[in-house]
Coordinates of C-alpha atoms in Angstrom, one line a residue:
M258 CA 0.0 0.0 0.0
I259 CA 1.3 3.5 -1.0
I260 CA 0.2 6.7 0.7
L261 CA 1.2 10.2 -0.2
G262 CA 1.0 12.8 2.6
L263 CA 0.7 16.5 2.0
S264 CA 0.9 19.7 4.0
A265 CA 0.2 23.0 2.3
F266 CA -1.3 26.5 2.2
Y267 CA -0.1 27.9 5.6
H268 CA 3.6 27.6 5.9
D269 CA 6.3 24.9 5.3
S270 CA 4.5 22.9 2.6
A271 CA 5.8 19.4 2.1
A272 CA 5.1 16.0 0.7
A273 CA 6.0 12.5 2.1
L274 CA 5.5 9.0 0.7
V275 CA 5.0 5.8 2.7
R276 CA 5.0 2.4 1.1
D277 CA 3.9 -0.6 3.1
G278 CA 4.6 1.4 6.3
R279 CA 8.2 2.4 5.3
I280 CA 9.0 6.0 4.8
V281 CA 10.4 6.2 1.2
A282 CA 10.8 10.0 0.8
A283 CA 9.9 13.3 2.3
A284 CA 10.8 16.9 1.4
Q285 CA 9.7 20.5 1.9
E286 CA 8.6 22.5 -1.1
E287 CA 10.9 25.4 -0.1
R288 CA 14.0 23.4 -1.0
F289 CA 12.9 23.2 -4.7
T290 CA 11.4 26.7 -5.1
R291 CA 14.1 28.4 -3.0
K292 CA 11.4 30.4 -1.2
K293 CA 11.8 30.0 2.5
H294 CA 8.8 28.5 4.3
D295 CA 7.0 28.2 1.0
A296 CA 3.3 27.7 1.7
G297 CA 2.2 26.8 -1.9
Y298 CA 0.9 23.6 -3.2
P299 CA 4.0 21.2 -3.0
K300 CA 4.1 20.1 -6.6
N301 CA 7.9 19.8 -6.7
A302 CA 8.0 17.8 -3.4
I303 CA 5.3 15.5 -4.7
A304 CA 7.2 15.0 -8.0
F305 CA 10.3 14.1 -6.1
C306 CA 8.5 11.6 -3.8
L307 CA 6.9 9.9 -6.8
K308 CA 10.2 9.7 -8.6
E309 CA 12.1 8.4 -5.6
A310 CA 9.5 5.6 -5.2
G311 CA 9.6 4.9 -9.0
I312 CA 5.8 5.3 -9.4
A313 CA 3.2 7.5 -10.9
L314 CA 0.4 9.3 -9.0
G315 CA -2.1 6.7 -10.3
D316 CA -0.2 4.1 -8.3
V317 CA -0.9 5.8 -5.0
D318 CA -3.7 4.2 -2.9
H319 CA -4.4 7.4 -0.9
V320 CA -3.4 11.0 -0.7
A321 CA -3.7 12.2 2.9
F322 CA -3.9 16.0 3.8
Y323 CA -2.6 17.1 7.1
D324 CA -5.6 19.1 8.4
K325 CA -9.3 19.8 8.0
P326 CA -10.0 23.2 6.4
F327 CA -13.6 23.4 7.3
L328 CA -12.8 23.1 11.0
K329 CA -10.2 25.9 10.7
F330 CA -12.8 28.1 9.0
E331 CA -15.2 27.3 11.8
R332 CA -12.6 28.5 14.3
L333 CA -12.0 31.7 12.3
L334 CA -15.8 32.5 12.2
E335 CA -16.4 31.7 15.9
T336 CA -13.3 33.7 17.0
Y337 CA -14.4 36.8 15.1
L338 CA -18.0 36.5 16.3
A339 CA -16.8 36.1 19.9
F340 CA -14.7 39.3 19.7
A341 CA -17.0 41.4 17.4
P342 CA -17.0 44.3 16.6
R343 CA -13.3 44.2 17.4
G344 CA -11.2 42.8 14.6
F345 CA -13.3 43.8 11.7
T346 CA -10.3 45.0 9.7
S347 CA -8.5 41.6 9.9
F348 CA -11.8 39.8 9.4
R349 CA -12.4 41.8 6.2
M350 CA -8.9 40.8 4.9
A351 CA -9.1 37.1 5.9
I352 CA -12.6 36.2 4.6
P353 CA -12.1 36.9 0.8
L354 CA -8.9 34.7 0.9
W355 CA -10.8 31.9 2.7
L356 CA -13.8 32.1 0.3
R357 CA -11.6 32.2 -2.7
E358 CA -9.0 29.5 -1.8
K359 CA -8.7 28.0 1.7
L360 CA -12.3 27.0 2.3
F361 CA -12.3 24.9 -0.9
Q362 CA -9.0 23.1 -0.5
K363 CA -10.5 19.8 -1.3
S364 CA -11.5 21.1 -4.7
L365 CA -8.1 22.8 -5.1
L366 CA -6.3 19.5 -4.2
K367 CA -8.5 17.6 -6.6
D368 CA -7.7 20.0 -9.5
Q369 CA -4.0 19.9 -8.8
L370 CA -3.9 16.1 -8.6
K371 CA -5.9 15.8 -11.8
E372 CA -3.3 17.9 -13.6
V373 CA -0.8 15.2 -12.9
E374 CA -3.2 12.2 -13.3
K375 CA -6.4 13.1 -15.1
D376 CA -8.1 9.9 -14.0
F377 CA -7.2 10.3 -10.3
D378 CA -10.2 9.1 -8.2
W379 CA -10.0 11.9 -5.6
E380 CA -13.4 11.1 -4.0
K381 CA -12.1 7.6 -2.9
K382 CA -8.4 8.4 -2.6
L383 CA -8.3 11.8 -0.8
L384 CA -8.2 11.6 3.0
F385 CA -8.1 14.4 5.6
A386 CA -6.5 14.1 9.1
E387 CA -6.9 16.7 11.9
H388 CA -3.8 18.9 12.3
H389 CA -2.8 17.6 15.8
L390 CA -3.5 14.0 14.8
S391 CA -1.0 14.5 11.9
H392 CA 1.6 15.9 14.3
A393 CA 1.0 13.1 16.8
A394 CA 1.2 10.4 14.1
S395 CA 4.5 11.8 12.8
A396 CA 5.9 11.5 16.4
F397 CA 4.6 8.1 17.4
F398 CA 4.6 5.9 14.4
P399 CA 8.3 6.4 13.4
S400 CA 9.4 6.3 17.0
P401 CA 11.3 3.2 18.4
F402 CA 8.6 2.7 21.0
E403 CA 5.9 0.0 21.1
D404 CA 3.8 2.3 23.3
A405 CA 4.2 5.9 24.3
L406 CA 2.5 9.0 25.5
V407 CA 2.3 11.6 22.7
L408 CA 2.4 15.3 23.5
T409 CA 1.8 17.8 20.6
M410 CA 2.3 21.6 21.1
D411 CA 2.2 24.3 18.5
G412 CA 0.5 27.6 17.6
V413 CA -2.9 26.2 16.5
G414 CA -4.3 23.6 14.2
E415 CA -8.0 23.6 13.7
W416 CA -8.9 24.3 17.3
A417 CA -6.2 22.4 19.3
T418 CA -3.0 24.1 20.5
T419 CA -1.8 21.4 22.9
S420 CA -2.9 17.8 22.7
V421 CA -2.2 14.5 24.4
G422 CA -2.6 11.0 23.0
T423 CA -1.6 7.5 23.6
G424 CA 0.1 5.3 21.0
R425 CA 0.1 1.5 21.2
G426 CA 1.2 -0.7 18.3
N427 CA -0.7 0.6 15.2
S428 CA -3.2 2.6 17.2
L429 CA -3.1 6.2 18.3
Q430 CA -5.9 7.6 20.5
M431 CA -6.1 11.4 21.0
E432 CA -7.4 12.0 24.5
R433 CA -7.5 15.7 25.5
E434 CA -6.7 19.1 24.1
I435 CA -6.2 22.7 25.0
H436 CA -8.0 24.9 22.5
F437 CA -7.3 28.2 20.8
P438 CA -6.9 31.0 21.7
H439 CA -4.9 29.6 24.7
S440 CA -1.7 28.5 23.0
L441 CA 1.9 27.9 24.2
G442 CA 3.1 28.3 20.6
L443 CA 1.3 31.7 20.1
L444 CA 2.5 32.9 23.5
Y445 CA 6.2 32.3 22.5
S446 CA 5.5 33.8 19.1
A447 CA 4.1 36.9 20.7
F448 CA 7.5 37.4 22.4
T449 CA 9.2 36.6 19.1
Y450 CA 7.2 39.4 17.5
Y451 CA 7.7 41.8 20.4
T452 CA 11.5 41.4 20.4
G453 CA 11.6 42.1 16.6
F454 CA 11.9 38.7 15.0
K455 CA 9.6 37.1 12.4
V456 CA 6.8 34.9 13.6
N457 CA 7.0 31.3 12.4
S458 CA 10.7 31.5 11.7
G459 CA 12.3 33.7 14.4
E460 CA 11.4 31.6 17.5
Y461 CA 14.7 29.8 17.4
K462 CA 16.5 33.1 17.5
L463 CA 14.6 34.0 20.7
M464 CA 15.7 30.7 22.2
G465 CA 19.3 31.4 21.2
L466 CA 19.1 34.9 22.6
A467 CA 17.8 33.7 26.0
P468 CA 21.1 32.7 27.6
Y469 CA 22.4 36.3 27.2
G470 CA 19.7 37.6 29.5
D471 CA 18.2 36.9 32.9
P472 CA 14.6 35.8 33.4
V473 CA 13.7 39.0 35.3
Y474 CA 10.2 39.2 33.7
R475 CA 9.3 35.6 34.5
D476 CA 6.9 36.3 37.4
L477 CA 5.5 39.3 35.6
I478 CA 4.5 37.0 32.7
L479 CA 3.0 34.3 35.1
D480 CA 1.2 37.0 37.1
N481 CA -0.4 38.8 34.2
L482 CA -0.3 36.8 30.9
V483 CA -0.6 33.1 31.8
D484 CA -2.8 31.4 34.3
L485 CA -0.7 28.3 34.8
K486 CA -2.0 25.3 36.8
P487 CA 0.1 22.7 38.7
D488 CA -0.6 20.1 36.0
G489 CA 0.7 22.4 33.2
S490 CA -2.7 23.3 31.8
F491 CA -3.0 27.0 31.2
R492 CA -5.1 29.9 30.0
L493 CA -3.8 33.2 28.5
N494 CA -5.0 36.6 29.5
L495 CA -6.2 37.8 26.1
D496 CA -6.3 41.5 27.2
Y497 CA -2.6 41.6 26.3
F498 CA -2.7 39.9 22.9
D499 CA -4.0 41.0 19.5
Y500 CA -3.7 37.8 17.5
C501 CA -7.4 36.9 17.8
T502 CA -8.7 40.0 16.1
G503 CA -5.8 42.2 14.9
L504 CA -2.8 42.2 12.6
R505 CA -0.3 42.2 15.4
M506 CA 0.6 39.6 18.0
T507 CA 0.6 42.0 20.9
N508 CA -1.1 45.3 21.8
A509 CA -0.6 48.6 23.7
K510 CA -1.4 47.0 27.0
F511 CA 1.4 44.4 26.4
D512 CA 3.7 47.3 25.7
A513 CA 2.7 49.1 28.9
L514 CA 3.3 46.0 30.9
F515 CA 6.9 45.7 29.8
G516 CA 7.5 49.4 29.6
H517 CA 8.4 49.9 26.0
A518 CA 7.1 49.3 22.4
Y519 CA 8.1 46.3 20.4
R520 CA 11.5 46.2 18.7
S521 CA 11.4 46.9 14.9
P522 CA 13.1 44.2 12.8
E523 CA 16.8 44.7 12.6
G524 CA 16.6 47.3 15.4
Q525 CA 19.2 47.4 18.1
L526 CA 19.1 44.5 20.6
D527 CA 19.7 45.6 24.1
Q528 CA 19.6 43.9 27.6
R529 CA 15.8 44.3 27.8
H530 CA 15.3 42.1 24.8
M531 CA 17.7 39.5 26.1
D532 CA 15.9 39.5 29.5
L533 CA 12.6 39.1 27.7
A534 CA 13.9 36.1 25.8
A535 CA 15.3 34.5 28.9
S536 CA 12.0 35.1 30.7
I537 CA 9.6 33.7 28.1
Q538 CA 12.0 30.7 27.7
A539 CA 11.8 30.1 31.4
V540 CA 8.0 30.2 31.3
L541 CA 7.8 27.8 28.4
E542 CA 10.2 25.4 30.1
E543 CA 8.1 25.5 33.3
I544 CA 4.9 24.8 31.4
V545 CA 6.5 21.9 29.5
L546 CA 8.0 20.4 32.7
R547 CA 4.7 20.6 34.5
L548 CA 2.9 19.0 31.6
G549 CA 5.4 16.2 31.4
R550 CA 5.5 15.5 35.1
S551 CA 1.7 15.4 35.5
L552 CA 1.1 13.2 32.5
A553 CA 3.8 10.8 33.6
A554 CA 2.4 10.6 37.1
E555 CA -1.2 10.2 35.8
T556 CA -0.5 7.5 33.1
G557 CA 2.5 5.7 34.4
M558 CA 3.9 5.6 30.9
R559 CA 7.7 5.8 30.6
N560 CA 8.1 6.7 26.9
L561 CA 7.2 10.2 25.4
C562 CA 6.9 11.3 21.8
L563 CA 6.9 15.0 20.9
A564 CA 5.8 17.0 17.8
G565 CA 4.5 20.4 16.9
G566 CA 6.5 23.6 16.5
V567 CA 7.1 23.9 20.3
A568 CA 9.0 20.5 20.1
L569 CA 11.7 22.3 18.1
N570 CA 12.6 24.1 21.4
C571 CA 15.6 21.9 22.1
V572 CA 16.4 23.7 25.4
A573 CA 13.0 22.7 26.8
N574 CA 13.4 19.2 25.4
G575 CA 16.7 18.7 27.1
K576 CA 15.4 19.9 30.5
L577 CA 12.4 17.6 30.1
L578 CA 14.7 14.6 29.5
R579 CA 16.9 15.5 32.5
D580 CA 13.9 16.0 34.7
G581 CA 13.4 12.2 34.6
A582 CA 9.6 12.0 34.5
F583 CA 10.1 9.8 31.4
D584 CA 12.8 7.2 30.7
R585 CA 13.0 8.0 27.0
I586 CA 11.9 10.8 24.8
W587 CA 11.7 10.8 21.0
I588 CA 11.1 13.9 19.0
Q589 CA 10.0 14.1 15.4
P590 CA 12.8 15.9 13.5
A591 CA 10.3 17.7 11.2
S592 CA 8.1 18.7 14.2
G593 CA 6.6 21.7 12.4
D594 CA 3.9 21.8 9.7
A595 CA 6.2 20.0 7.2
G596 CA 6.1 17.0 9.3
G597 CA 2.3 17.0 9.2
A598 CA 2.6 15.6 5.7
L599 CA 4.4 12.5 7.0
G600 CA 2.0 12.2 9.9
A601 CA -1.0 12.3 7.6
A602 CA 0.5 9.6 5.4
L603 CA 1.3 7.4 8.5
A604 CA -2.1 8.0 10.0
G605 CA -3.6 7.0 6.7
Y606 CA -1.6 3.8 6.6
H607 CA -2.0 2.6 10.2
M608 CA -5.3 4.1 11.3
H609 CA -7.4 4.5 8.1
A610 CA -6.2 1.3 6.4
G611 CA -5.5 -0.6 9.7
Q612 CA -2.1 -1.8 8.6
A613 CA 0.3 -3.3 11.2
R614 CA 3.3 -1.4 12.5
R615 CA 6.7 -3.0 12.5
L616 CA 9.4 -1.6 14.9
N617 CA 12.9 -1.2 13.6
G618 CA 15.0 -3.1 16.2
G619 CA 15.5 -0.3 18.6
M620 CA 16.2 2.4 16.0
D621 CA 13.5 4.8 14.8
A622 CA 12.0 4.7 11.3
M623 CA 13.2 8.1 10.1
A624 CA 16.5 6.8 8.5
G625 CA 18.3 9.6 10.2
S626 CA 15.8 12.0 8.5
Y627 CA 17.9 11.6 5.3
L628 CA 14.7 11.3 3.1
G629 CA 15.3 13.9 0.4
P630 CA 16.9 14.0 -3.1
H631 CA 20.4 12.6 -3.7
Y632 CA 22.7 12.6 -6.7
D633 CA 25.2 10.1 -8.1
T634 CA 28.8 11.1 -9.0
A635 CA 28.1 11.3 -12.8
E636 CA 25.1 13.7 -12.3
I637 CA 27.1 15.8 -9.8
Q638 CA 30.0 16.1 -12.3
E639 CA 27.6 17.1 -15.1
R640 CA 25.7 19.7 -13.0
L641 CA 28.8 21.3 -11.6
S642 CA 30.5 21.5 -15.0
A643 CA 27.4 23.2 -16.4
A644 CA 27.6 25.7 -13.6
G645 CA 31.2 26.5 -14.4
A646 CA 32.7 24.9 -11.3
R647 CA 36.3 23.7 -11.2
F648 CA 36.6 20.5 -9.2
T649 CA 38.6 17.3 -8.5
T650 CA 36.9 13.9 -8.1
L651 CA 38.4 11.8 -5.4
D652 CA 37.8 8.3 -4.1
D653 CA 36.0 7.9 -0.7
D654 CA 39.1 7.7 1.5
A655 CA 40.8 10.6 -0.3
L656 CA 37.6 12.8 0.0
V657 CA 37.4 12.2 3.8
A658 CA 41.1 12.8 4.2
A659 CA 41.1 16.1 2.2
T660 CA 38.1 17.4 4.1
A661 CA 39.4 16.4 7.5
D662 CA 42.7 18.2 6.6
A663 CA 40.9 21.4 5.6
L664 CA 38.8 21.3 8.8
A665 CA 41.9 20.9 11.0
D666 CA 43.4 23.9 9.1
E667 CA 40.3 25.9 10.3
K668 CA 38.7 26.2 6.9
A669 CA 34.9 26.5 6.6
V670 CA 33.6 23.5 4.5
G671 CA 30.4 23.1 2.6
W672 CA 29.4 19.4 3.0
F673 CA 26.9 18.1 0.4
Q674 CA 26.5 14.4 0.8
G675 CA 23.8 11.7 0.3
R676 CA 20.2 12.5 0.7
M677 CA 18.9 15.9 1.9
E678 CA 17.5 16.1 5.4
F679 CA 13.8 16.4 6.0
G680 CA 13.0 19.0 8.6
P681 CA 14.6 22.4 9.6
R682 CA 18.0 21.0 10.8
A683 CA 21.0 20.1 8.6
L684 CA 22.4 16.8 9.9
G685 CA 25.5 16.2 7.9
G686 CA 23.8 15.9 4.5
R687 CA 23.5 19.6 3.6
S688 CA 25.8 21.2 6.2
I689 CA 28.5 23.8 6.6
I690 CA 31.1 22.3 9.0
A691 CA 34.1 23.7 10.8
D692 CA 36.6 23.2 13.6
P693 CA 34.9 23.7 17.0
R694 CA 38.2 24.3 18.8
S695 CA 38.7 27.7 17.1
P696 CA 37.8 30.7 19.4
S697 CA 36.9 32.8 16.4
M698 CA 34.9 30.3 14.4
Q699 CA 31.5 31.1 15.8
K700 CA 31.8 34.8 14.9
T701 CA 33.4 34.1 11.6
L702 CA 30.7 31.7 10.5
N703 CA 27.9 34.1 11.6
L704 CA 29.3 37.2 10.0
K705 CA 31.2 36.0 7.0
V706 CA 29.5 32.7 5.9
K707 CA 25.9 32.8 7.1
Y708 CA 25.5 36.6 7.1
R709 CA 23.4 36.5 10.2
E710 CA 23.2 37.9 13.8
S711 CA 26.4 37.4 15.7
F712 CA 24.7 36.1 18.9
R713 CA 23.3 33.0 17.3
P714 CA 25.0 29.7 18.5
F715 CA 26.1 26.8 16.4
A716 CA 25.6 23.1 17.1
P717 CA 28.1 20.3 17.6
S718 CA 28.0 17.1 15.6
V719 CA 29.7 14.5 17.8
L720 CA 30.3 10.8 17.4
R721 CA 27.6 8.9 19.3
E722 CA 30.3 6.8 21.0
D723 CA 32.0 9.9 22.3
V724 CA 29.1 12.1 23.3
A725 CA 29.3 11.5 27.1
D726 CA 33.0 12.4 27.1
W727 CA 32.2 15.9 26.0
F728 CA 28.6 16.6 27.0
E729 CA 26.3 15.9 30.0
L730 CA 24.3 13.5 27.9
D731 CA 24.7 9.8 27.3
D732 CA 21.7 9.3 25.0
D733 CA 20.9 9.4 21.3
S734 CA 20.2 12.9 19.9
P735 CA 20.4 12.3 16.1
Y736 CA 18.2 15.2 15.2
M737 CA 19.8 18.1 17.1
L738 CA 16.7 18.4 19.3
L739 CA 18.3 18.1 22.7
V740 CA 20.4 20.6 24.6
A741 CA 22.9 19.6 27.2
D742 CA 25.9 21.3 28.9
V743 CA 29.6 20.7 28.0
V744 CA 31.1 18.5 30.7
E745 CA 32.9 20.3 33.6
R746 CA 36.4 19.1 32.7
R747 CA 36.1 20.5 29.1
R748 CA 35.1 23.9 30.4
R749 CA 37.4 26.9 30.8
Q750 CA 37.3 28.8 34.1
M751 CA 36.1 32.4 33.6
T752 CA 38.0 35.3 35.1
A753 CA 36.3 37.7 37.5
E754 CA 36.1 40.3 34.8
E755 CA 34.7 37.9 32.2
S756 CA 32.1 36.6 34.7
A757 CA 30.9 40.2 35.3
L758 CA 30.1 40.8 31.6
F759 CA 26.5 41.3 30.6
G760 CA 24.5 40.6 27.5
I761 CA 26.2 40.4 24.1
D762 CA 29.5 41.2 25.7
K763 CA 29.6 37.6 26.8
L764 CA 29.8 36.4 23.2
N765 CA 33.5 36.5 22.5
V766 CA 34.7 34.8 25.7
P767 CA 35.8 31.2 25.1
R768 CA 34.1 28.9 27.5
S769 CA 35.4 25.4 26.7
D770 CA 37.8 23.3 24.7
I771 CA 35.2 23.6 21.9
P772 CA 34.3 27.3 22.1
A773 CA 32.6 27.5 18.6
V774 CA 29.8 25.2 19.8
T775 CA 29.6 26.2 23.5
H776 CA 26.9 28.8 24.2
V777 CA 27.3 31.5 26.8
D778 CA 25.6 29.3 29.4
Y779 CA 27.9 26.3 28.6
S780 CA 25.1 24.6 26.7
A781 CA 25.1 23.0 23.2
R782 CA 22.5 21.8 20.8
I783 CA 23.8 18.3 20.2
Q784 CA 23.6 16.0 17.2
T785 CA 24.9 12.5 17.8
V786 CA 26.3 11.0 14.6
H787 CA 25.6 7.3 14.0
R788 CA 27.5 5.0 11.6
E789 CA 24.3 3.2 10.8
T790 CA 22.5 6.3 9.3
N791 CA 25.3 8.5 8.0
P792 CA 28.5 6.4 7.5
R793 CA 30.4 9.1 5.5
Y794 CA 29.8 11.9 8.0
H795 CA 30.8 9.4 10.8
A796 CA 34.0 8.6 8.9
L797 CA 34.8 12.3 8.5
I798 CA 34.4 13.1 12.2
T799 CA 36.5 10.0 13.0
A800 CA 39.2 11.2 10.6
F801 CA 39.1 14.7 12.2
K802 CA 39.4 13.1 15.7
E803 CA 42.5 11.1 14.5
R804 CA 44.1 14.4 13.5
T805 CA 43.1 16.6 16.5
G806 CA 41.8 14.3 19.3
C807 CA 38.4 16.0 19.0
P808 CA 35.4 13.9 17.9
V809 CA 33.3 17.1 17.4
L810 CA 32.5 19.4 14.4
V811 CA 30.6 22.6 14.1
N812 CA 27.5 21.9 12.1
T813 CA 25.2 24.5 10.7
S814 CA 22.8 24.4 7.8
F815 CA 24.2 24.9 4.3
N816 CA 22.6 28.2 3.4
V817 CA 22.9 31.9 4.1
R818 CA 20.4 33.8 6.2
G819 CA 17.0 33.8 4.6
E820 CA 17.8 31.1 2.1
P821 CA 16.4 27.6 2.3
I822 CA 18.9 24.8 2.8
V823 CA 20.6 23.9 -0.5
C824 CA 19.0 21.1 -2.4
T825 CA 21.0 20.6 -5.6
P826 CA 24.7 20.7 -6.5
E827 CA 24.0 24.0 -8.3
D828 CA 22.5 25.4 -5.1
A829 CA 25.6 24.3 -3.2
F830 CA 27.9 25.9 -5.8
R831 CA 26.1 29.2 -5.8
C832 CA 26.1 29.4 -2.0
F833 CA 29.8 28.5 -2.0
M834 CA 30.5 31.3 -4.5
G835 CA 28.3 33.8 -2.6
S836 CA 29.9 33.2 0.8
E837 CA 33.3 32.8 2.4
I838 CA 33.2 29.0 2.5
E839 CA 36.7 27.9 1.5
L840 CA 36.2 24.2 0.5
L841 CA 33.1 22.5 -1.0
A842 CA 32.7 18.7 -1.0
V843 CA 29.7 17.6 -3.2
G844 CA 29.6 13.9 -3.3
N845 CA 33.2 12.9 -4.3
C846 CA 33.8 16.2 -6.0
V847 CA 36.0 18.7 -4.2
L848 CA 36.1 22.4 -5.0
R849 CA 38.6 24.9 -3.6
K850 CA 37.7 28.6 -3.6
E851 CA 41.0 29.7 -5.0
D852 CA 40.6 27.4 -8.1
Q853 CA 37.2 29.0 -9.1
D854 CA 36.6 31.5 -11.8
P855 CA 36.4 34.9 -10.0
A856 CA 33.8 36.0 -12.5
L857 CA 31.4 33.5 -10.9
K858 CA 31.6 35.1 -7.4
L859 CA 28.2 36.2 -6.1
D860 CA 27.1 38.7 -3.5
Y861 CA 24.9 36.7 -1.1
T862 CA 24.9 39.3 1.7
S863 CA 21.4 40.6 0.6
A864 CA 20.3 37.9 -1.9
F865 CA 17.5 36.6 0.3
E866 CA 14.7 38.2 2.3
L867 CA 15.8 38.3 6.0
D868 CA 14.3 35.5 8.1

C-alpha cells in the first residue's frame, strides 16, 4: 500500500511518501522553489517523492492531507463572532482569501492532482486528518517505542493548540486538548514578534538569545499573561494579545506591561530584549515540565513522543529529559507543519487502512531523516561542470582525508552528501562544517559565511560513542533536538572580569575546549552522529578526531540567512561562490575557492529576504 501525505497552504508545505509502512521519501517545497517557508501547493516535493518511489500518481492508494480546512474556517468565524465588533479589519482581509481559496481546499487539491493524473479518483483516494493527529502520528509511528504518550504543542491547528494522545502498536488515540486562543506556541510567538523577530521563523532566534539575559520578567508573565495550573494546563489573558482580532501579535497593554514598544526588525538589541527572551524561555520550560510530570504521574507511561512547533525548542526538550519523568523521549525531526505531511501519510496507513506497525530493532524509522533528493557522481559532475565549477573527483578515502585536513586547518567547508534532510535541521547531508576548537569560528561563520546575527549559536556534531565524554548527555540525539551542557572538565574557568560581563559582551569569551559550539551558558544543541544512518559523516568526524583528538565538528545548515537549505549541486555551488566557504565537497567532487573563476563570485549578503 502506498500513501502520499501533503501539508500546504499555511507555511512549510511538504510531501511525504509511505510504502507498506516504510518512509520512502519526504521533502519541503521550499528546497525546490528556493522560497523559505514556501506555503504553496507542494508540486515539486510531490514529483520528487513519486520519482524516488519509482511510481506515478495513479499508483498511489491514498493522498492524505494534514488538516481539515472546514474546522479551521469554523474557528475563524467563531473567533471573530466572539470578539465582534473588534477585529473587523482583519476579518475583512481574511474572509475573501478563505472564500476564494482556503475553504475549498478539497477542490483545489483535486484540481492539482488531476493535472498530474487526469483519472485520479479523488473522491475515494483523498483523506483528511486533523492537524494535531497528523503531528502526533508523525511522532509516534516512526518512534522506536511499542507504546508511548504523545504530546503535541504548537500555535494552533483547527482548534487544538496542545494535545495528548496514547500510542500502542498501530493505534493512536487522541485523548485531550487545550484549545485556541490559549496557546503555548502563540505565547512564545508573541514574544518573538515583540522582540523584533519574524513569527513562524524567528522563534529559534529567541531561544538562542535567551542565555544572554536573565529571566527578570518571569513572574510578571506568570502573574499577568498566563494562568498556569500545577498540572501544566494554562489559559492566556487575552487582554494583552491582538492575534485573535488584529494584525499584530501584541497590543498597547502588552507594551505598557513591559515598559516599551516592540523592537522593529533589525533594530538594536539591548539587555531588555535578552531578558525578555530569557523570561519567556523560562516560562515555556516551566509549562512543558509541569505537563510532562503530571502526564507521567497520571498515566505511568515511561516513553514520550513530541511533535508540533514547540517541540523544536531543544532547550526545553533537554530539560524535560533530564527531569526524569520519562525514561526515554523521541522527537520528530520535522516537528513543524512540514512533518504533518508525514504524519498524515502514516495515519492513513496505520489508522485508516488498519495496517500493522513494525518496529525497527531499537532504532527509529526516520533513517536519520535523510529522506530527500540525492545525486550520483556522474550527475554531480555534469551539473557542476554546467555551472562553471572547477573540481577534482576523489575516491571515498581521499575525500574524507582532504576534508578532514581542511577542517583541521580551520577552513569552513560546505558538505553536500547523500540524501537531503527532512526538517529544519542540517544533519550532515547539507551542512556547513568547521573546527569547533577555534575561538573565532562562531563569529566568523555568523558574519562571513551565514551573514546573520552574531549572537546565534552553532551546534556540535559528535560521534555517538564519544558524546558522554564531551557533554552531559549519554543518549541518542540524532536530530539536534536536545540541549545539554559541556562536561565540567572540558570547560574553561572564567576570570572575574569575564564573569561580570552582561548581554552580548559575553559572546567572544571562550568557554570550553570547543568554544565555537559552546553557548554562553555552557550549553550546546547536540547532534549525535551514527555510523548506521550516515557512515560518510561518521567517517569524516572520525578522521578529524584522529588528527586533532576532538570527535566534534561545528555543524550549521548549508545556506545563508533567509535562504532555504541547499537542495541541488548547483545550489551548493552558488552558496559556495556567494559566501566565504573555503572548500566544498559535493559527493566525491572537491572544490577549492582559490581554483574557481572569479567572475562567478556572487554577492549573497542581501540575496534573500531576511528571516
